[in-house]
PDB file of C-alpha atoms in Angstrom:
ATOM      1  CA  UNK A1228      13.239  -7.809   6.959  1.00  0.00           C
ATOM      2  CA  UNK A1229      11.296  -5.120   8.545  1.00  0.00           C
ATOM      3  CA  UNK A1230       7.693  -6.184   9.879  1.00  0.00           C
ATOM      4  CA  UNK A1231       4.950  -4.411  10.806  1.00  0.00           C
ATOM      5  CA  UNK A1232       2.789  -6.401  13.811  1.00  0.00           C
ATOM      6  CA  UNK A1233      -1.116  -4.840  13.488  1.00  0.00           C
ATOM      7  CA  UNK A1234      -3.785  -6.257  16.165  1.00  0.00           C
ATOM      8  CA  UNK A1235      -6.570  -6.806  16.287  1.00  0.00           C
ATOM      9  CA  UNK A1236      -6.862  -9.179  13.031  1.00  0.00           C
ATOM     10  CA  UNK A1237     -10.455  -8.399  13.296  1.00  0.00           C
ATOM     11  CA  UNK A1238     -13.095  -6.502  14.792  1.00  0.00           C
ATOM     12  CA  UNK A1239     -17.018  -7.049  14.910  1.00  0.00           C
ATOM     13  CA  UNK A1240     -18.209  -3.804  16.858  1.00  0.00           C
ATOM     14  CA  UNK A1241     -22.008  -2.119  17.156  1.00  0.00           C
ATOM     15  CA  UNK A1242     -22.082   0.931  14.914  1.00  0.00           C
ATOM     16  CA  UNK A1243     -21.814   4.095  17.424  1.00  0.00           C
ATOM     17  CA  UNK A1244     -19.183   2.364  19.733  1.00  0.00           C
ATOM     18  CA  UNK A1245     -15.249   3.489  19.271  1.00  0.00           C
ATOM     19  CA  UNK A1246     -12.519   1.588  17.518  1.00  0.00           C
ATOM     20  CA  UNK A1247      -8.852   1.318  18.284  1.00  0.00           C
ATOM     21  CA  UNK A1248      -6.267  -0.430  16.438  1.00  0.00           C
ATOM     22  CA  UNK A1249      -2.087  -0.473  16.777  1.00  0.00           C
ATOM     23  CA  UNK A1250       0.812  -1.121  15.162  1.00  0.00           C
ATOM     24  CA  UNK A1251       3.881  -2.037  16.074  1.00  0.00           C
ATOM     25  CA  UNK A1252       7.341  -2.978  14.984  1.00  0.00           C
ATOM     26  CA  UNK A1253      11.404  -3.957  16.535  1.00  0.00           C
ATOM     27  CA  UNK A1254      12.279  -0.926  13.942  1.00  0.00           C
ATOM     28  CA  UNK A1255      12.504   2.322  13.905  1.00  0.00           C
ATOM     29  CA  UNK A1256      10.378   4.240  11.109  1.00  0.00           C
ATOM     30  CA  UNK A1257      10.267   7.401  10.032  1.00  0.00           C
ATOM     31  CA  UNK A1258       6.338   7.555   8.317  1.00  0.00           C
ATOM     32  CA  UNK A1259       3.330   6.076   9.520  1.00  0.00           C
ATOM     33  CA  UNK A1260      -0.023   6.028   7.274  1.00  0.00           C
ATOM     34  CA  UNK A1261      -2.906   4.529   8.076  1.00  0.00           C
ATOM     35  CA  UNK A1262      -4.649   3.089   4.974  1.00  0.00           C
ATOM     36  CA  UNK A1263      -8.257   1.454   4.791  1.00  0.00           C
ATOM     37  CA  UNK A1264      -9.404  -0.651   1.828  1.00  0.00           C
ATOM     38  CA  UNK A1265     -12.651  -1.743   0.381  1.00  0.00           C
ATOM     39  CA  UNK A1266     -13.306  -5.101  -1.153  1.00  0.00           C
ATOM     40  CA  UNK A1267     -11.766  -5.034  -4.518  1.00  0.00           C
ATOM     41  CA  UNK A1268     -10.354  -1.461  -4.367  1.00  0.00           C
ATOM     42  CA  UNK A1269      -7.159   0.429  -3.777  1.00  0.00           C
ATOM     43  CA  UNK A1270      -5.687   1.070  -0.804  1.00  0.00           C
ATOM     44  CA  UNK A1271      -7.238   5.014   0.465  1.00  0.00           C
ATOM     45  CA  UNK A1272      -4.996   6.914   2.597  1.00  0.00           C
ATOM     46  CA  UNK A1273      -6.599   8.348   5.812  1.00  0.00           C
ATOM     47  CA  UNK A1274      -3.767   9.605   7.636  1.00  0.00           C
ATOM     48  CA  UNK A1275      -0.336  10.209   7.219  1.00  0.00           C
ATOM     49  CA  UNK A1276       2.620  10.854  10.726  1.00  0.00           C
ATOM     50  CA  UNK A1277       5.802  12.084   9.283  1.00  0.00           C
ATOM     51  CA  UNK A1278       7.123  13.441  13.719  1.00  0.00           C
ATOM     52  CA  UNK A1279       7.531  10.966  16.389  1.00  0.00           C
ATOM     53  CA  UNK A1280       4.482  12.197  18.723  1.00  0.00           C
ATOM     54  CA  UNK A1281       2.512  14.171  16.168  1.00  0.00           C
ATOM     55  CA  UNK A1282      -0.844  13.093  16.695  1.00  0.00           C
ATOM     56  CA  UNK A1283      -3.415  14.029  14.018  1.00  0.00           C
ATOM     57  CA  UNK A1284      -7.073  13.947  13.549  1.00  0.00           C
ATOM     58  CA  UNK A1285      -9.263  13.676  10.256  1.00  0.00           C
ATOM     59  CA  UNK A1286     -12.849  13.965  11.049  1.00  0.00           C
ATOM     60  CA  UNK A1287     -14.000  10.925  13.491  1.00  0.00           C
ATOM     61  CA  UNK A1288     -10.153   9.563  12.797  1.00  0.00           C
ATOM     62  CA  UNK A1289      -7.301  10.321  14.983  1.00  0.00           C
ATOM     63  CA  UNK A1290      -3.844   8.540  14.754  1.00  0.00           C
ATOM     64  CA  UNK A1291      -0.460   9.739  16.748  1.00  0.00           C
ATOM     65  CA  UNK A1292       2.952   8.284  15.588  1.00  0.00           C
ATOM     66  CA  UNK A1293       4.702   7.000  19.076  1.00  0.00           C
ATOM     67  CA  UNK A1294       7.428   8.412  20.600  1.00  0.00           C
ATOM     68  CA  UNK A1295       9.895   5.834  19.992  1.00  0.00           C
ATOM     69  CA  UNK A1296       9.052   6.165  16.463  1.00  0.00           C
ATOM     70  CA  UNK A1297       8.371   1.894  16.825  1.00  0.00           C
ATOM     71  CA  UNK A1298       4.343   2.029  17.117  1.00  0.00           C
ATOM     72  CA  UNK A1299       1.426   3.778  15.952  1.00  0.00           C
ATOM     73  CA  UNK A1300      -2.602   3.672  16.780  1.00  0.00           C
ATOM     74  CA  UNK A1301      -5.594   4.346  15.011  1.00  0.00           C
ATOM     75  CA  UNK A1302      -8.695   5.576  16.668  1.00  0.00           C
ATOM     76  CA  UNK A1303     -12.310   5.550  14.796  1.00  0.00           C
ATOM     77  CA  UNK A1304     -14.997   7.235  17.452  1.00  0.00           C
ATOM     78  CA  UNK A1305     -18.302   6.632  16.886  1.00  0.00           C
ATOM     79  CA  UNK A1306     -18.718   4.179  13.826  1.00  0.00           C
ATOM     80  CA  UNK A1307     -20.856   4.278  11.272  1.00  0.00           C
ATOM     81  CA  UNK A1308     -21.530   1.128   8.998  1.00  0.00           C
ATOM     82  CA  UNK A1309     -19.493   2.432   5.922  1.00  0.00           C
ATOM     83  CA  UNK A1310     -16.706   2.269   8.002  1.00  0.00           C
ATOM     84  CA  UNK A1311     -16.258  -1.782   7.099  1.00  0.00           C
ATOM     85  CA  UNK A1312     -13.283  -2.341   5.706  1.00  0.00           C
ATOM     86  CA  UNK A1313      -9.903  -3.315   6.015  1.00  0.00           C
ATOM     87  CA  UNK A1314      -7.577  -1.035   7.947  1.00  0.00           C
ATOM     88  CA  UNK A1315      -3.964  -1.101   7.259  1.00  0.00           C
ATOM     89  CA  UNK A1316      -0.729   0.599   8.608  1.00  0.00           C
ATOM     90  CA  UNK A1317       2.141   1.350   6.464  1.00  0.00           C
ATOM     91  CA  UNK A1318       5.527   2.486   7.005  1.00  0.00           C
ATOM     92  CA  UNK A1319       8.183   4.180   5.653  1.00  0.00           C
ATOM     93  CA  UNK A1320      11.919   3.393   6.966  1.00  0.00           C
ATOM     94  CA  UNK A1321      15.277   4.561   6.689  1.00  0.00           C
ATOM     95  CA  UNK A1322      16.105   5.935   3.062  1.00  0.00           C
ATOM     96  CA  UNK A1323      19.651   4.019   3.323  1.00  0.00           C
ATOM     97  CA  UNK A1324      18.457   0.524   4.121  1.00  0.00           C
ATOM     98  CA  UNK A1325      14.749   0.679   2.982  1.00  0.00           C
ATOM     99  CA  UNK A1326      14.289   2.951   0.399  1.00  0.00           C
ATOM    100  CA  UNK A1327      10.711   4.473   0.015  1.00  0.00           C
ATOM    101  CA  UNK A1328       8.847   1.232  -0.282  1.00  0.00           C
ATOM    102  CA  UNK A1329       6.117   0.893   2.317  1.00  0.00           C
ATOM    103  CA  UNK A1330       5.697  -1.888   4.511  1.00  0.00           C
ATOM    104  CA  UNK A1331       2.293  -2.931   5.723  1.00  0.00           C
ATOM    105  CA  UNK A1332       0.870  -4.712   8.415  1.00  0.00           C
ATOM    106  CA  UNK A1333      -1.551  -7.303   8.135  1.00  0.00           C
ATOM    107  CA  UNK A1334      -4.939  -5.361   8.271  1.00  0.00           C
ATOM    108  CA  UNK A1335      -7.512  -5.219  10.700  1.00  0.00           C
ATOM    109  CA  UNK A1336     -11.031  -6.172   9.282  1.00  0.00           C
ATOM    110  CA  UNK A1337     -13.975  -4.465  10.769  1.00  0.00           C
ATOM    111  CA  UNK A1338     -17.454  -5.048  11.141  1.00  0.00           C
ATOM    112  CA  UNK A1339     -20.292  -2.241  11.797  1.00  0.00           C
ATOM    113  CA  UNK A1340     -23.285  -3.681  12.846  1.00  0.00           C
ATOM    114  CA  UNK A1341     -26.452  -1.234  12.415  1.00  0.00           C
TER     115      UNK A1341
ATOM    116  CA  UNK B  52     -10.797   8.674  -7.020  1.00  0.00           C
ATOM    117  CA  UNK B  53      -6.832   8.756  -5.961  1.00  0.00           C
ATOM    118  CA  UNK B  54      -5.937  10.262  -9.232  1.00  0.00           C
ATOM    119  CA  UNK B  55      -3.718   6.887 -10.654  1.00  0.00           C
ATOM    120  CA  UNK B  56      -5.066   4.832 -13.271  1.00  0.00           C
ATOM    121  CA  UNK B  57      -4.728   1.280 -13.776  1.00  0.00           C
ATOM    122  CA  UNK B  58      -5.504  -0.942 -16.478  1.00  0.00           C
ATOM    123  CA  UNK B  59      -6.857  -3.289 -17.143  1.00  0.00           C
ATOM    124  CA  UNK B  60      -8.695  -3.892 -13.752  1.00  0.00           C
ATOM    125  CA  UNK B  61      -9.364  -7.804 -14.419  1.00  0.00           C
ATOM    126  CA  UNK B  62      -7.191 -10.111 -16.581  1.00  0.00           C
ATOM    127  CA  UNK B  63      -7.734 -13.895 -16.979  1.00  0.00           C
ATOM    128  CA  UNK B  64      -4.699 -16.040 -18.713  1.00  0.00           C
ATOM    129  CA  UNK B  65      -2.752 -19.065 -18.382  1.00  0.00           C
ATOM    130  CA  UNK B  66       0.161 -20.398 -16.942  1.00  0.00           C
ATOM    131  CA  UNK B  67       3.494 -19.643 -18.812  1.00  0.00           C
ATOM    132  CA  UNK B  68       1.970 -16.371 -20.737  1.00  0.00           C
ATOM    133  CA  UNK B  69       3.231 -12.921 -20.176  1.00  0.00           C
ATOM    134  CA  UNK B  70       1.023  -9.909 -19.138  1.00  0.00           C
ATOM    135  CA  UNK B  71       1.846  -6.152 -19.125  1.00  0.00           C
ATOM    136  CA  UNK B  72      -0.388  -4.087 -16.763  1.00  0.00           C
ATOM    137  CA  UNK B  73      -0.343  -0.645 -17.183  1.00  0.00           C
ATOM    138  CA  UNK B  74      -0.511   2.553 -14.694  1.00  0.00           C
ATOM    139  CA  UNK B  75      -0.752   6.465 -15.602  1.00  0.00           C
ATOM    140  CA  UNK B  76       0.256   8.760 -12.062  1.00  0.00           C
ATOM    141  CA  UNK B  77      -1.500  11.768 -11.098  1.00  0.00           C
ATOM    142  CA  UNK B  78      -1.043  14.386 -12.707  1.00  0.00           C
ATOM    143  CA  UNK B  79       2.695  16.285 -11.415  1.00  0.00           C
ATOM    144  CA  UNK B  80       3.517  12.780  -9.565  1.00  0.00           C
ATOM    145  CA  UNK B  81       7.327  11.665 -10.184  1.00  0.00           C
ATOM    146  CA  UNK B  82       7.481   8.314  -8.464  1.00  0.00           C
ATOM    147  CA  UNK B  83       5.439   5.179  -9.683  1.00  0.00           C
ATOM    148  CA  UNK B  84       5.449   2.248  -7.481  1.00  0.00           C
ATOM    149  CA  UNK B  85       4.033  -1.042  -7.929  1.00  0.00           C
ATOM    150  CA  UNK B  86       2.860  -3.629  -4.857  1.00  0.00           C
ATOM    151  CA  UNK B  87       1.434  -6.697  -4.832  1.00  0.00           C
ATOM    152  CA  UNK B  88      -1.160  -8.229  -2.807  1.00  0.00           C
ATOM    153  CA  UNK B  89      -1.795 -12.125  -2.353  1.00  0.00           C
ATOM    154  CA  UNK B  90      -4.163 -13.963   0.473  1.00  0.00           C
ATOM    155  CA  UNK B  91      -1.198 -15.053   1.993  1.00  0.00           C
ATOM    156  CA  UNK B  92       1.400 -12.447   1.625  1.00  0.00           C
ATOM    157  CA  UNK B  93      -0.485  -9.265   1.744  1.00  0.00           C
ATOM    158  CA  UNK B  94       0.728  -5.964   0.741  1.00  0.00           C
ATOM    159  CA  UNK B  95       3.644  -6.646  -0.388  1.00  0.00           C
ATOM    160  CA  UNK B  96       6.392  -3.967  -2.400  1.00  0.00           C
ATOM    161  CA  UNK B  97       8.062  -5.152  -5.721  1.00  0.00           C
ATOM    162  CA  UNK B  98       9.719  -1.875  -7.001  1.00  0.00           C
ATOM    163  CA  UNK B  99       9.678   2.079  -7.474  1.00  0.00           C
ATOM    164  CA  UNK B 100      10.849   4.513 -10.545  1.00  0.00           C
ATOM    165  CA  UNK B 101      11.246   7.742 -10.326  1.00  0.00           C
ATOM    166  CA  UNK B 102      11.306  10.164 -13.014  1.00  0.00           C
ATOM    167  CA  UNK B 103      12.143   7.279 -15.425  1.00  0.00           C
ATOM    168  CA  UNK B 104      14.752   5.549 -13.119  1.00  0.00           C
ATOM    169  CA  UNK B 105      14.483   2.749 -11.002  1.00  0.00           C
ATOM    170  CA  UNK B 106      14.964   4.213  -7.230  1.00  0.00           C
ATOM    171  CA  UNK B 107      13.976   0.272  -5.156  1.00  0.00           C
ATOM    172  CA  UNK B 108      13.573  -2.984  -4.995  1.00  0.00           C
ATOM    173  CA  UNK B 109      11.722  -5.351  -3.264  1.00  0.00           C
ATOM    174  CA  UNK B 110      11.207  -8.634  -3.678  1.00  0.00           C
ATOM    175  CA  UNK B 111      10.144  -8.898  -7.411  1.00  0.00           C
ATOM    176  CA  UNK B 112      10.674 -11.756  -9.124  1.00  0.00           C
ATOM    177  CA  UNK B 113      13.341 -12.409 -11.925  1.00  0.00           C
ATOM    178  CA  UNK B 114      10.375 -12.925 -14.101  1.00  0.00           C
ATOM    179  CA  UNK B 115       9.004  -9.257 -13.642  1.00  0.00           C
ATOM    180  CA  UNK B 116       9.931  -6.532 -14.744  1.00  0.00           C
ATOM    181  CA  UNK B 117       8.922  -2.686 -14.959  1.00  0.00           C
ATOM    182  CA  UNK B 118       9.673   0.685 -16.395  1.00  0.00           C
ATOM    183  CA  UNK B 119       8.900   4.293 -16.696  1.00  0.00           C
ATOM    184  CA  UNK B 120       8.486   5.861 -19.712  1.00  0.00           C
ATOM    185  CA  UNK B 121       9.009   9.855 -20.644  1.00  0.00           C
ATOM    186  CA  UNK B 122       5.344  10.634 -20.152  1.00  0.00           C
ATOM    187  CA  UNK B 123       5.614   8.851 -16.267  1.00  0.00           C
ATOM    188  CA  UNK B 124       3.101   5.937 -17.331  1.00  0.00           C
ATOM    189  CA  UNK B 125       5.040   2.648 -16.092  1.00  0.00           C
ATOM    190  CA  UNK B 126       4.154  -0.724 -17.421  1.00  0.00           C
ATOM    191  CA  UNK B 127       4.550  -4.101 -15.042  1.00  0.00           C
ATOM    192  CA  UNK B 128       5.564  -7.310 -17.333  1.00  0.00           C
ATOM    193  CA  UNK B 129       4.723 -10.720 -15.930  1.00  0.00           C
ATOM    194  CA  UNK B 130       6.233 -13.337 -17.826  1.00  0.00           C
ATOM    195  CA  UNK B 131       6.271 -17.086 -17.336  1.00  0.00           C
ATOM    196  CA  UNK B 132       3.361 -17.058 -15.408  1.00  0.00           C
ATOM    197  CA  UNK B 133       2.554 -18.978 -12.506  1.00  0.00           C
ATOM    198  CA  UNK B 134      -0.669 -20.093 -10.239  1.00  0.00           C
ATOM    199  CA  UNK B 135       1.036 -18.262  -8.074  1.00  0.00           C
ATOM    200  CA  UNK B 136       1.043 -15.352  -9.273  1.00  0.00           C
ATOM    201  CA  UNK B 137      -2.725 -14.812  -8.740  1.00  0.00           C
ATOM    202  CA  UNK B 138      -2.881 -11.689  -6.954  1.00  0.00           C
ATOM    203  CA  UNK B 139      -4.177  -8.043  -7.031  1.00  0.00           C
ATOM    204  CA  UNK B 140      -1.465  -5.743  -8.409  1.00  0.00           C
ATOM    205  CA  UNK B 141      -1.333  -1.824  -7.244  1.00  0.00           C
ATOM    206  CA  UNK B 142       0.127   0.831  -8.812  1.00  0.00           C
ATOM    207  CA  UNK B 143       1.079   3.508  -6.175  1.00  0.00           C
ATOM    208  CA  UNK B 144       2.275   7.323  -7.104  1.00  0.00           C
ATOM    209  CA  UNK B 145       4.539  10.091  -5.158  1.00  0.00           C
ATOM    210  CA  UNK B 146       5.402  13.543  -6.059  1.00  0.00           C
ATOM    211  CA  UNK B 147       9.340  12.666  -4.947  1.00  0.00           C
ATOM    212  CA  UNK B 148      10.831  10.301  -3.942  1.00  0.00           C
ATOM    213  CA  UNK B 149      11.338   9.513  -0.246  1.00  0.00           C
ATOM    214  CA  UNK B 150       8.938  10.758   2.584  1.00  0.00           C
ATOM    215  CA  UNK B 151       6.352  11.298  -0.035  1.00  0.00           C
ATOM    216  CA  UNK B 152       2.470  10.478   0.793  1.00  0.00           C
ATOM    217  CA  UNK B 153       1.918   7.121  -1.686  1.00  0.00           C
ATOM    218  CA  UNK B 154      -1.737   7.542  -3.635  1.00  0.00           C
ATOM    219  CA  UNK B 155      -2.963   4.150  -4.517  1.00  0.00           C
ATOM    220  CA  UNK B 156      -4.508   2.761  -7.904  1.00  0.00           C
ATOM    221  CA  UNK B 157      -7.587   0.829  -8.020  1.00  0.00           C
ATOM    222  CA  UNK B 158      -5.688  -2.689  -9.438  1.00  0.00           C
ATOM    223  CA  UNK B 159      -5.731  -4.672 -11.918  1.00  0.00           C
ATOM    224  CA  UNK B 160      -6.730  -8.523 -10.610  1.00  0.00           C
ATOM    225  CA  UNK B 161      -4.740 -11.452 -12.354  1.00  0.00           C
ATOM    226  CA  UNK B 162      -5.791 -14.600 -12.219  1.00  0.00           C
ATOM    227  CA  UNK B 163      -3.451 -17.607 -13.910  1.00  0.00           C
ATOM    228  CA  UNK B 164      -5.122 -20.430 -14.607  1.00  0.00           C
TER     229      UNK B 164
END
């Protein structure tokens, strides 16, 4: 099945310093969100790619959705501590052979020391 | 606050018992989804309705089941419960069906004993 490879697993950074994670799969997509999740909570979307290249920002966030629509990245400038969490990316394939369900990577847990 | 409500948000039972968890969309959302998520299989997708009708599957067990009712509430049934099926369950909504931004549910945690 589709699979969605996210690195790093984990992150321990010092809170002003920039974070960048990736994703990246053998298929092509046609959606890319970029999800993060508190302990115990839902899933919060932060950004959503629907174009190969589009590259948005939301606040201190900025994710593009790669040209070969097989990878995205998530940037976080200038962390804060309530940015701990657990970043995910999610995916949306082909209607035919996937449907709508989302795929996810594996998360990226990050630390913000003070 | 996403918008989707899920109850309950805890539930405690035993093995071979049934469970129905429960999930209201936002408000003009068509599409319910439900995922589960496990230590060691992550997010994973079990299935979608839309507007009452079931739209995909992934891999949900014979022993689950779901629907969509008129007013776009969907119930999940767990049956035959297993250790297993410890997990945190999330109820996801869409305005359509396909291409459609996916708000996420706060869960409901299960834990079989």
């Amino acid at each position: 099945g589709q699979q969605l490879n996210q690195s790093p697993q984990s992150m321990f950074i010092q809170e002003g310093e920039d974070v960048s994670m990736n994703c990246t799969s053998s298929s092509i997509f046609n959606t890319w969100l970029w999800y993060k999740q508190d302990p115990g909570e839902g899933p919060v979307l932060l950004i959503a790619l629907y174009k190969a290249g589009e590259l948005t920002s939301n606040g201190r966030l900025t994710a593009q959705f790669g040209i070969t629509r097989k990878d995205s990245f998530l940037n976080i400038s200038a962390s804060i501590p309530s940015d701990v969490g657990i970043y995910f990316c999610a995916s949306e394939g082909d209607w035919e052979t996937s449907g709508s369900r989302l795929t996810f990577g594996e998360g990226t847990q990050l630390t913000v020391n003070p | 606050d996403s918008g989707v409500t899920q109850t309950p948000k805890h539930l405690i039972t035993a093995t071979g018992q049934r469970v129905t968890l429960r999930c209201s969309p936002r408000s003009g959302d068509l599409s319910v989804y439900w995922y589960q998520q496990s230590l060691d299989q992550g997010l994973q997708f079990l299935i979608q309705y839309y507007n009452g009708e079931e739209r995909a599957k992934g891999n949900i067990l014979e022993r689950f089941s779901a629907q969509q009712f008129p007013d776009l509430h969907s119930e999940l049934n767990l049956s035959s419960l297993e250790l297993g099926d410890s997990a945190l369950y999330f109820c996801a909504s869409s305005p359509g069906q396909y291409q459609e931004t996916q708000y996420f549910g706060p869960g409901t945690r299960l834990l079989v004993l």
